[in-house]
mmCIF file of C-alpha atoms in Angstrom:
data_model
loop_
_atom_site.group_PDB
_atom_site.id
_atom_site.type_symbol
_atom_site.label_atom_id
_atom_site.label_comp_id
_atom_site.label_asym_id
_atom_site.label_seq_id
_atom_site.Cartn_x
_atom_site.Cartn_y
_atom_site.Cartn_z
ATOM 1 C CA UNK A 8 0.050 -0.042 -0.342
ATOM 2 C CA UNK A 9 0.869 3.479 -0.335
ATOM 3 C CA UNK A 10 -0.519 6.435 1.700
ATOM 4 C CA UNK A 11 -5.071 5.894 1.049
ATOM 5 C CA UNK A 12 -3.524 4.133 -2.174
ATOM 6 C CA UNK A 13 -2.834 0.262 -3.427
ATOM 7 C CA UNK A 14 -0.229 -0.546 -5.922
ATOM 8 C CA UNK A 15 -2.025 -2.929 -8.856
ATOM 9 C CA UNK A 16 -0.996 -5.508 -11.050
ATOM 10 C CA UNK A 17 -3.130 -6.441 -14.072
ATOM 11 C CA UNK A 18 -2.656 -9.610 -15.400
ATOM 12 C CA UNK A 19 -4.083 -9.850 -18.753
ATOM 13 C CA UNK A 20 -4.306 -6.668 -21.160
ATOM 14 C CA UNK A 21 -7.239 -7.374 -23.595
ATOM 15 C CA UNK A 22 -9.809 -4.779 -24.615
ATOM 16 C CA UNK A 23 -11.014 -4.807 -20.677
ATOM 17 C CA UNK A 24 -7.436 -5.439 -18.975
ATOM 18 C CA UNK A 25 -6.268 -2.818 -20.805
ATOM 19 C CA UNK A 26 -9.174 -0.224 -20.138
ATOM 20 C CA UNK A 27 -9.520 -1.134 -16.347
ATOM 21 C CA UNK A 28 -5.698 -0.382 -16.363
ATOM 22 C CA UNK A 29 -6.292 2.799 -17.965
ATOM 23 C CA UNK A 30 -9.574 3.753 -15.392
ATOM 24 C CA UNK A 31 -7.047 2.374 -12.105
ATOM 25 C CA UNK A 32 -4.167 4.958 -13.289
ATOM 26 C CA UNK A 33 -6.648 7.804 -13.914
ATOM 27 C CA UNK A 34 -8.135 7.373 -10.479
ATOM 28 C CA UNK A 35 -4.440 7.452 -8.364
ATOM 29 C CA UNK A 36 -3.237 3.768 -8.568
ATOM 30 C CA UNK A 37 0.066 3.080 -9.844
ATOM 31 C CA UNK A 38 -0.380 -0.201 -11.862
ATOM 32 C CA UNK A 39 1.883 -2.292 -13.456
ATOM 33 C CA UNK A 40 0.549 -4.830 -16.010
ATOM 34 C CA UNK A 41 1.532 -7.849 -17.650
ATOM 35 C CA UNK A 42 0.060 -9.909 -20.965
ATOM 36 C CA UNK A 43 1.907 -13.353 -22.188
ATOM 37 C CA UNK A 44 1.825 -11.376 -25.124
ATOM 38 C CA UNK A 45 4.822 -8.696 -25.207
ATOM 39 C CA UNK A 46 3.499 -5.951 -27.390
ATOM 40 C CA UNK A 47 -0.100 -5.757 -24.884
ATOM 41 C CA UNK A 48 2.230 -5.598 -22.431
ATOM 42 C CA UNK A 49 3.800 -2.254 -23.923
ATOM 43 C CA UNK A 50 0.727 -0.596 -25.716
ATOM 44 C CA UNK A 51 0.094 -0.456 -21.478
ATOM 45 C CA UNK A 52 2.529 2.572 -21.168
ATOM 46 C CA UNK A 53 0.075 4.137 -23.058
ATOM 47 C CA UNK A 54 -2.346 4.097 -20.630
ATOM 48 C CA UNK A 55 -0.168 5.029 -17.683
ATOM 49 C CA UNK A 56 0.889 1.770 -16.690
ATOM 50 C CA UNK A 57 4.298 0.551 -16.656
ATOM 51 C CA UNK A 58 4.366 -2.719 -18.239
ATOM 52 C CA UNK A 59 5.836 -6.151 -16.652
ATOM 53 C CA UNK A 60 7.452 -9.013 -19.036
ATOM 54 C CA UNK A 61 7.093 -11.340 -16.792
ATOM 55 C CA UNK A 62 5.220 -13.028 -14.198
ATOM 56 C CA UNK A 63 7.900 -12.615 -11.691
ATOM 57 C CA UNK A 64 8.717 -8.897 -12.850
ATOM 58 C CA UNK A 65 5.074 -8.120 -11.898
ATOM 59 C CA UNK A 66 5.594 -9.656 -8.670
ATOM 60 C CA UNK A 67 9.156 -7.813 -7.532
ATOM 61 C CA UNK A 68 7.628 -4.208 -9.477
ATOM 62 C CA UNK A 69 4.657 -4.340 -6.505
ATOM 63 C CA UNK A 70 5.074 -3.388 -2.900
ATOM 64 C CA UNK A 71 3.603 -6.189 -0.653
ATOM 65 C CA UNK A 72 1.037 -6.530 0.527
ATOM 66 C CA UNK A 73 0.574 -7.229 -3.255
ATOM 67 C CA UNK A 74 -2.977 -6.982 -4.941
ATOM 68 C CA UNK A 75 -2.895 -9.037 -8.925
ATOM 69 C CA UNK A 76 -6.255 -9.136 -10.362
ATOM 70 C CA UNK A 77 -6.311 -11.434 -13.408
ATOM 71 C CA UNK A 78 -8.237 -10.596 -16.610
ATOM 72 C CA UNK A 79 -7.710 -14.624 -18.509
ATOM 73 C CA UNK A 80 -10.339 -16.596 -20.118
ATOM 74 C CA UNK A 81 -11.990 -19.123 -18.214
ATOM 75 C CA UNK A 82 -10.151 -22.539 -17.408
ATOM 76 C CA UNK A 83 -6.149 -23.453 -18.005
ATOM 77 C CA UNK A 84 -4.782 -19.968 -18.489
ATOM 78 C CA UNK A 85 -6.412 -19.294 -14.946
ATOM 79 C CA UNK A 86 -5.262 -22.793 -13.472
ATOM 80 C CA UNK A 87 -2.154 -21.747 -14.825
ATOM 81 C CA UNK A 88 -1.393 -18.187 -13.606
ATOM 82 C CA UNK A 89 -2.407 -19.359 -10.000
ATOM 83 C CA UNK A 90 0.098 -21.781 -9.709
ATOM 84 C CA UNK A 91 2.177 -19.591 -10.703
ATOM 85 C CA UNK A 92 1.645 -16.550 -8.221
ATOM 86 C CA UNK A 93 1.082 -19.031 -5.881
ATOM 87 C CA UNK A 94 5.000 -19.700 -5.698
ATOM 88 C CA UNK A 95 5.880 -15.689 -6.248
ATOM 89 C CA UNK A 96 3.822 -13.984 -3.951
ATOM 90 C CA UNK A 97 3.870 -13.876 -0.271
ATOM 91 C CA UNK A 98 1.219 -14.086 2.901
ATOM 92 C CA UNK A 99 -1.054 -11.059 2.592
ATOM 93 C CA UNK A 100 -1.219 -10.810 -1.281
ATOM 94 C CA UNK A 101 -4.187 -11.063 -2.689
ATOM 95 C CA UNK A 102 -5.022 -12.487 -6.302
ATOM 96 C CA UNK A 103 -8.726 -11.770 -7.529
ATOM 97 C CA UNK A 104 -9.899 -13.467 -10.876
ATOM 98 C CA UNK A 105 -12.150 -10.853 -12.617
ATOM 99 C CA UNK A 106 -12.635 -13.286 -15.943
ATOM 100 C CA UNK A 107 -15.625 -15.792 -16.583
ATOM 101 C CA UNK A 108 -14.476 -18.260 -14.159
ATOM 102 C CA UNK A 109 -16.470 -21.110 -13.185
ATOM 103 C CA UNK A 110 -17.624 -20.259 -9.590
ATOM 104 C CA UNK A 111 -16.739 -23.699 -8.302
ATOM 105 C CA UNK A 112 -13.173 -22.903 -9.207
ATOM 106 C CA UNK A 113 -13.035 -19.439 -7.954
ATOM 107 C CA UNK A 114 -13.627 -21.861 -4.592
ATOM 108 C CA UNK A 115 -10.898 -24.438 -5.326
ATOM 109 C CA UNK A 116 -8.335 -21.572 -6.369
ATOM 110 C CA UNK A 117 -9.091 -20.392 -2.782
ATOM 111 C CA UNK A 118 -8.358 -23.360 -0.938
ATOM 112 C CA UNK A 119 -5.250 -23.767 -3.001
ATOM 113 C CA UNK A 120 -3.845 -20.082 -2.584
ATOM 114 C CA UNK A 121 -4.883 -19.868 1.831
ATOM 115 C CA UNK A 122 -2.718 -22.821 2.083
ATOM 116 C CA UNK A 123 -0.072 -20.407 1.123
ATOM 117 C CA UNK A 124 -1.417 -17.558 2.650
ATOM 118 C CA UNK A 125 -2.781 -15.841 -0.083
ATOM 119 C CA UNK A 126 -5.908 -13.860 -0.549
ATOM 120 C CA UNK A 127 -8.206 -14.848 -3.223
ATOM 121 C CA UNK A 128 -11.213 -12.532 -4.447
ATOM 122 C CA UNK A 129 -13.348 -13.408 -7.605
ATOM 123 C CA UNK A 130 -14.950 -10.696 -9.135
ATOM 124 C CA UNK A 131 -17.597 -10.827 -11.491
ATOM 125 C CA UNK A 132 -16.996 -7.934 -14.338
ATOM 126 C CA UNK A 133 -19.389 -6.216 -16.803
ATOM 127 C CA UNK A 134 -19.643 -3.267 -18.481
ATOM 128 C CA UNK A 135 -17.499 -4.371 -21.696
ATOM 129 C CA UNK A 136 -16.082 -2.180 -23.682
ATOM 130 C CA UNK A 137 -17.791 0.771 -22.519
ATOM 131 C CA UNK A 138 -16.789 -0.105 -18.874
ATOM 132 C CA UNK A 139 -13.715 2.072 -18.987
ATOM 133 C CA UNK A 140 -15.398 5.161 -19.399
ATOM 134 C CA UNK A 141 -18.086 4.498 -17.426
ATOM 135 C CA UNK A 142 -17.535 2.684 -14.825
ATOM 136 C CA UNK A 143 -17.713 -1.620 -14.357
ATOM 137 C CA UNK A 144 -20.363 -3.650 -12.761
ATOM 138 C CA UNK A 145 -18.539 -5.393 -10.309
ATOM 139 C CA UNK A 146 -20.171 -8.736 -8.342
ATOM 140 C CA UNK A 147 -17.491 -9.849 -5.096
ATOM 141 C CA UNK A 148 -16.965 -13.141 -3.667
ATOM 142 C CA UNK A 149 -13.857 -13.950 -0.487
ATOM 143 C CA UNK A 150 -13.261 -12.853 2.636
ATOM 144 C CA UNK A 151 -15.176 -9.609 3.666
ATOM 145 C CA UNK A 152 -12.224 -8.649 5.668
ATOM 146 C CA UNK A 153 -10.139 -8.496 2.524
ATOM 147 C CA UNK A 154 -13.131 -7.619 0.433
ATOM 148 C CA UNK A 155 -13.038 -4.308 2.614
ATOM 149 C CA UNK A 156 -9.440 -3.058 2.688
ATOM 150 C CA UNK A 157 -10.371 -3.307 -1.495
ATOM 151 C CA UNK A 158 -12.526 -0.689 -1.507
ATOM 152 C CA UNK A 159 -10.953 1.786 -2.748
ATOM 153 C CA UNK A 160 -9.996 -0.355 -5.869
ATOM 154 C CA UNK A 161 -13.362 -1.449 -6.337
ATOM 155 C CA UNK A 162 -14.548 2.026 -6.092
ATOM 156 C CA UNK A 163 -12.527 3.694 -8.754
ATOM 157 C CA UNK A 164 -13.299 0.818 -10.784
ATOM 158 C CA UNK A 165 -17.328 1.500 -10.381
ATOM 159 C CA UNK A 166 -19.712 4.080 -11.139
ATOM 160 C CA UNK A 167 -21.873 4.546 -8.562
ATOM 161 C CA UNK A 168 -23.913 1.728 -6.366
ATOM 162 C CA UNK A 169 -21.677 -0.418 -8.979
ATOM 163 C CA UNK A 170 -20.554 -2.823 -7.299
ATOM 164 C CA UNK A 171 -21.597 -5.461 -4.609
ATOM 165 C CA UNK A 172 -20.253 -8.043 -2.095
ATOM 166 C CA UNK A 173 -22.196 -11.513 -3.417
ATOM 167 C CA UNK A 174 -20.552 -13.649 0.050
ATOM 168 C CA UNK A 175 -18.259 -15.981 0.274
ATOM 169 C CA UNK A 176 -15.937 -17.768 -2.604
ATOM 170 C CA UNK A 177 -17.557 -18.292 -5.730
ATOM 171 C CA UNK A 178 -20.621 -15.633 -4.459
ATOM 172 C CA UNK A 179 -19.016 -13.070 -7.593
ATOM 173 C CA UNK A 180 -18.632 -15.523 -10.337
ATOM 174 C CA UNK A 181 -22.134 -16.959 -9.510
ATOM 175 C CA UNK A 182 -24.194 -14.232 -9.608
ATOM 176 C CA UNK A 183 -22.408 -13.068 -12.825
ATOM 177 C CA UNK A 184 -23.020 -16.627 -14.156
ATOM 178 C CA UNK A 185 -26.664 -15.493 -14.069
ATOM 179 C CA UNK A 186 -26.142 -12.424 -15.107
ATOM 180 C CA UNK A 187 -24.896 -13.594 -18.213
ATOM 181 C CA UNK A 188 -27.370 -16.527 -18.515
ATOM 182 C CA UNK A 189 -29.850 -12.843 -18.389
ATOM 183 C CA UNK A 190 -27.782 -11.383 -20.717
ATOM 184 C CA UNK A 191 -28.362 -14.654 -23.573
ATOM 185 C CA UNK A 192 -32.141 -14.618 -23.213
ATOM 186 C CA UNK A 193 -32.566 -10.796 -23.679
ATOM 187 C CA UNK A 194 -30.518 -10.844 -26.784
ATOM 188 C CA UNK A 195 -32.511 -13.821 -28.264
ATOM 189 C CA UNK A 196 -35.732 -11.993 -27.481
ATOM 190 C CA UNK A 197 -34.088 -8.405 -28.858
ATOM 191 C CA UNK A 198 -33.451 -11.155 -32.268
ATOM 192 C CA UNK A 199 -36.820 -12.923 -32.499
ATOM 193 C CA UNK A 200 -39.075 -8.988 -32.340
ATOM 194 C CA UNK A 201 -36.601 -7.179 -34.649
ATOM 195 C CA UNK A 202 -37.092 -10.544 -37.176
ATOM 196 C CA UNK A 203 -40.624 -10.343 -36.543
ATOM 197 C CA UNK A 204 -40.539 -6.434 -37.771
ATOM 198 C CA UNK A 205 -38.595 -7.079 -40.224
ATOM 199 C CA UNK A 206 -40.524 -9.485 -41.787
ATOM 200 C CA UNK A 207 -43.878 -7.781 -41.113
ATOM 201 C CA UNK A 208 -46.534 -6.433 -43.717
ATOM 202 C CA UNK A 209 -45.136 -3.051 -42.217
ATOM 203 C CA UNK A 210 -41.313 -3.255 -43.190
ATOM 204 C CA UNK A 211 -40.603 -1.194 -45.575
ATOM 205 C CA UNK A 212 -41.782 1.975 -43.945
ATOM 206 C CA UNK A 213 -39.856 0.948 -40.611
ATOM 207 C CA UNK A 214 -36.623 2.331 -39.615
ATOM 208 C CA UNK A 215 -35.544 -0.500 -37.868
ATOM 209 C CA UNK A 216 -32.836 1.280 -36.523
ATOM 210 C CA UNK A 217 -35.523 4.271 -35.240
ATOM 211 C CA UNK A 218 -37.629 1.839 -33.493
ATOM 212 C CA UNK A 219 -34.655 0.579 -31.540
ATOM 213 C CA UNK A 220 -34.046 4.195 -30.473
ATOM 214 C CA UNK A 221 -37.896 4.921 -30.076
ATOM 215 C CA UNK A 222 -37.894 2.151 -27.434
ATOM 216 C CA UNK A 223 -35.200 2.935 -25.363
ATOM 217 C CA UNK A 224 -36.909 6.709 -24.568
ATOM 218 C CA UNK A 225 -39.677 5.371 -22.091
ATOM 219 C CA UNK A 226 -40.124 2.321 -23.010
ATOM 220 C CA UNK A 227 -40.347 -0.521 -20.285
ATOM 221 C CA UNK A 228 -37.691 -2.856 -22.377
ATOM 222 C CA UNK A 229 -35.623 0.265 -22.711
ATOM 223 C CA UNK A 230 -31.777 -1.056 -21.816
ATOM 224 C CA UNK A 231 -28.331 -0.271 -23.329
ATOM 225 C CA UNK A 232 -28.462 -3.612 -25.656
ATOM 226 C CA UNK A 233 -31.537 -1.753 -27.556
ATOM 227 C CA UNK A 234 -29.359 0.887 -27.484
ATOM 228 C CA UNK A 235 -26.764 -1.256 -29.159
ATOM 229 C CA UNK A 236 -29.602 -2.986 -31.710
ATOM 230 C CA UNK A 237 -29.910 0.896 -32.561
ATOM 231 C CA UNK A 238 -26.203 1.049 -33.837
ATOM 232 C CA UNK A 239 -25.767 -2.166 -35.270
ATOM 233 C CA UNK A 240 -29.486 -1.333 -37.272
ATOM 234 C CA UNK A 241 -27.500 2.570 -38.499
ATOM 235 C CA UNK A 242 -24.474 0.059 -40.191
ATOM 236 C CA UNK A 243 -25.940 -2.160 -42.154
ATOM 237 C CA UNK A 244 -30.273 -2.623 -41.995
ATOM 238 C CA UNK A 245 -30.413 -5.850 -43.347
ATOM 239 C CA UNK A 246 -27.198 -7.710 -41.561
ATOM 240 C CA UNK A 247 -25.577 -8.169 -45.167
ATOM 241 C CA UNK A 248 -22.082 -7.698 -43.992
ATOM 242 C CA UNK A 249 -23.376 -10.183 -40.368
ATOM 243 C CA UNK A 250 -22.774 -14.210 -40.702
ATOM 244 C CA UNK A 251 -25.071 -15.653 -38.187
ATOM 245 C CA UNK A 252 -22.668 -17.727 -36.270
ATOM 246 C CA UNK A 253 -23.240 -17.203 -32.244
ATOM 247 C CA UNK A 254 -19.965 -18.480 -29.852
ATOM 248 C CA UNK A 255 -21.063 -19.250 -26.445
ATOM 249 C CA UNK A 256 -18.046 -18.855 -23.882
ATOM 250 C CA UNK A 257 -19.318 -21.008 -21.201
ATOM 251 C CA UNK A 258 -21.373 -18.896 -18.779
ATOM 252 C CA UNK A 259 -24.799 -19.695 -20.509
ATOM 253 C CA UNK A 260 -23.964 -23.354 -20.489
ATOM 254 C CA UNK A 261 -23.187 -23.209 -16.803
ATOM 255 C CA UNK A 262 -26.201 -22.052 -16.024
ATOM 256 C CA UNK A 263 -28.418 -24.110 -17.867
ATOM 257 C CA UNK A 264 -26.639 -27.078 -15.744
ATOM 258 C CA UNK A 265 -27.082 -24.968 -12.299
ATOM 259 C CA UNK A 266 -30.464 -24.778 -13.407
ATOM 260 C CA UNK A 267 -31.227 -28.677 -14.091
ATOM 261 C CA UNK A 268 -29.198 -29.141 -10.415
ATOM 262 C CA UNK A 269 -31.768 -27.039 -8.192
ATOM 263 C CA UNK A 270 -34.585 -27.880 -10.412
ATOM 264 C CA UNK A 271 -35.587 -24.714 -11.551
ATOM 265 C CA UNK A 272 -37.482 -24.464 -14.854
ATOM 266 C CA UNK A 273 -35.009 -21.522 -16.781
ATOM 267 C CA UNK A 274 -36.555 -22.342 -20.153
ATOM 268 C CA UNK A 275 -36.118 -19.478 -21.688
ATOM 269 C CA UNK A 276 -32.492 -18.971 -21.480
ATOM 270 C CA UNK A 277 -31.924 -22.972 -22.295
ATOM 271 C CA UNK A 278 -33.936 -22.102 -25.879
ATOM 272 C CA UNK A 279 -31.655 -19.033 -25.771
ATOM 273 C CA UNK A 280 -28.195 -20.969 -25.460
ATOM 274 C CA UNK A 281 -29.310 -23.875 -27.492
ATOM 275 C CA UNK A 282 -30.051 -21.388 -30.686
ATOM 276 C CA UNK A 283 -26.568 -20.491 -30.352
ATOM 277 C CA UNK A 284 -25.665 -24.030 -30.711
ATOM 278 C CA UNK A 285 -28.310 -24.421 -33.740
ATOM 279 C CA UNK A 286 -26.584 -20.925 -35.496
ATOM 280 C CA UNK A 287 -23.254 -22.649 -35.488
ATOM 281 C CA UNK A 288 -25.325 -25.542 -38.033
ATOM 282 C CA UNK A 289 -25.116 -25.940 -41.649
ATOM 283 C CA UNK A 290 -28.186 -27.740 -42.638
ATOM 284 C CA UNK A 291 -28.320 -30.046 -39.285
ATOM 285 C CA UNK A 292 -29.063 -33.579 -39.280
ATOM 286 C CA UNK A 293 -31.955 -33.026 -37.178
ATOM 287 C CA UNK A 294 -33.969 -31.032 -39.660
ATOM 288 C CA UNK A 295 -32.843 -33.221 -42.200
ATOM 289 C CA UNK A 296 -34.100 -36.195 -39.906
ATOM 290 C CA UNK A 297 -37.285 -33.824 -39.749
ATOM 291 C CA UNK A 298 -37.816 -33.410 -43.311
ATOM 292 C CA UNK A 299 -37.175 -36.742 -44.186
ATOM 293 C CA UNK A 300 -40.206 -38.633 -41.581
ATOM 294 C CA UNK A 301 -42.582 -36.090 -43.330
ATOM 295 C CA UNK A 302 -41.575 -37.727 -46.988
ATOM 296 C CA UNK A 303 -42.258 -41.035 -45.348
ATOM 297 C CA UNK A 304 -45.146 -40.451 -43.903
ATOM 298 C CA UNK A 305 -47.023 -37.974 -45.948
ATOM 299 C CA UNK A 306 -45.228 -38.009 -49.302
ATOM 300 C CA UNK A 307 -44.379 -34.837 -49.029
ATOM 301 C CA UNK A 308 -41.906 -33.075 -51.106
ATOM 302 C CA UNK A 309 -38.087 -33.715 -49.816
ATOM 303 C CA UNK A 310 -34.920 -31.764 -51.396
ATOM 304 C CA UNK A 311 -32.132 -33.909 -52.444
ATOM 305 C CA UNK A 312 -28.513 -32.960 -50.874
ATOM 306 C CA UNK A 313 -25.533 -33.647 -51.879
ATOM 307 C CA UNK A 314 -23.274 -36.070 -50.614
ATOM 308 C CA UNK A 315 -21.654 -33.955 -47.959
ATOM 309 C CA UNK A 316 -24.204 -33.367 -45.520
ATOM 310 C CA UNK A 317 -22.571 -33.107 -42.147
ATOM 311 C CA UNK A 318 -22.744 -35.492 -39.938
ATOM 312 C CA UNK A 319 -25.469 -36.033 -36.756
ATOM 313 C CA UNK A 320 -24.623 -34.045 -33.468
ATOM 314 C CA UNK A 321 -24.003 -30.686 -32.269
ATOM 315 C CA UNK A 322 -20.763 -28.742 -33.374
ATOM 316 C CA UNK A 323 -18.991 -26.995 -30.253
ATOM 317 C CA UNK A 324 -17.850 -23.590 -30.960
ATOM 318 C CA UNK A 325 -15.141 -21.580 -29.918
ATOM 319 C CA UNK A 326 -15.674 -21.253 -25.239
#
């Protein structure tokens, strides 16, 4: 700690990590930044951070007790980094996972680091590319005493009222998982609604961008997502330049699995997740079977396909 401010190390300098570095610097923090891509680490100097070319150097440049905030893809990248940090840090240091990790991973990492006397906090972060300017919504899990120590840092990253202590380890990532599941449903609903508008008898006279902007002026469905819909249609009314392939990064799957485990009928969000699976299939096997069955039982016309039709099953996109 330095005076009333913390030094902080940021690990992972993608769009979110770099913009968080900028916001922290503006908040008066000294930020040391590392990314496995040295070109990204060097970019942090442009927003006021101090680049570190290795995790070892990052740790050396920070005064204990250290705070290291990871913005990494969920899974092996986080596991490997936590393992390396455990060997480098001292008792009383704090590791924060601000990525979209599974909440059970947060609990596992907390136990693993706790044995070395290192604290662990899981913080779900929402805000997208605007978070650097407008602030990030932060959902926090971990020890209450550590949460209180981190308040200056959290206040610098979030807008007024934009952070919440959600409970013990895993709670922050659990709340973020639910947040992202809701996001899946909202996006699918917007997609279906504007598809109906675009195929309606009034489609020729409707400016879909203006409809989106109208609905954001006092209607009950106003939202940032709706604002983004207006931006999208303002650029490309027919979405000619967009291919309808939608990836998923894992949180929707975890949400649906959790709903099943707790007997919650989350049918809308499950449907939104499956819609993403369908978007990644060309000429789906299930639809070919439906067409063949209609032909078999009713003699209905069936379009013939070439010999290169795909196999059965759902293709998993890049998580």
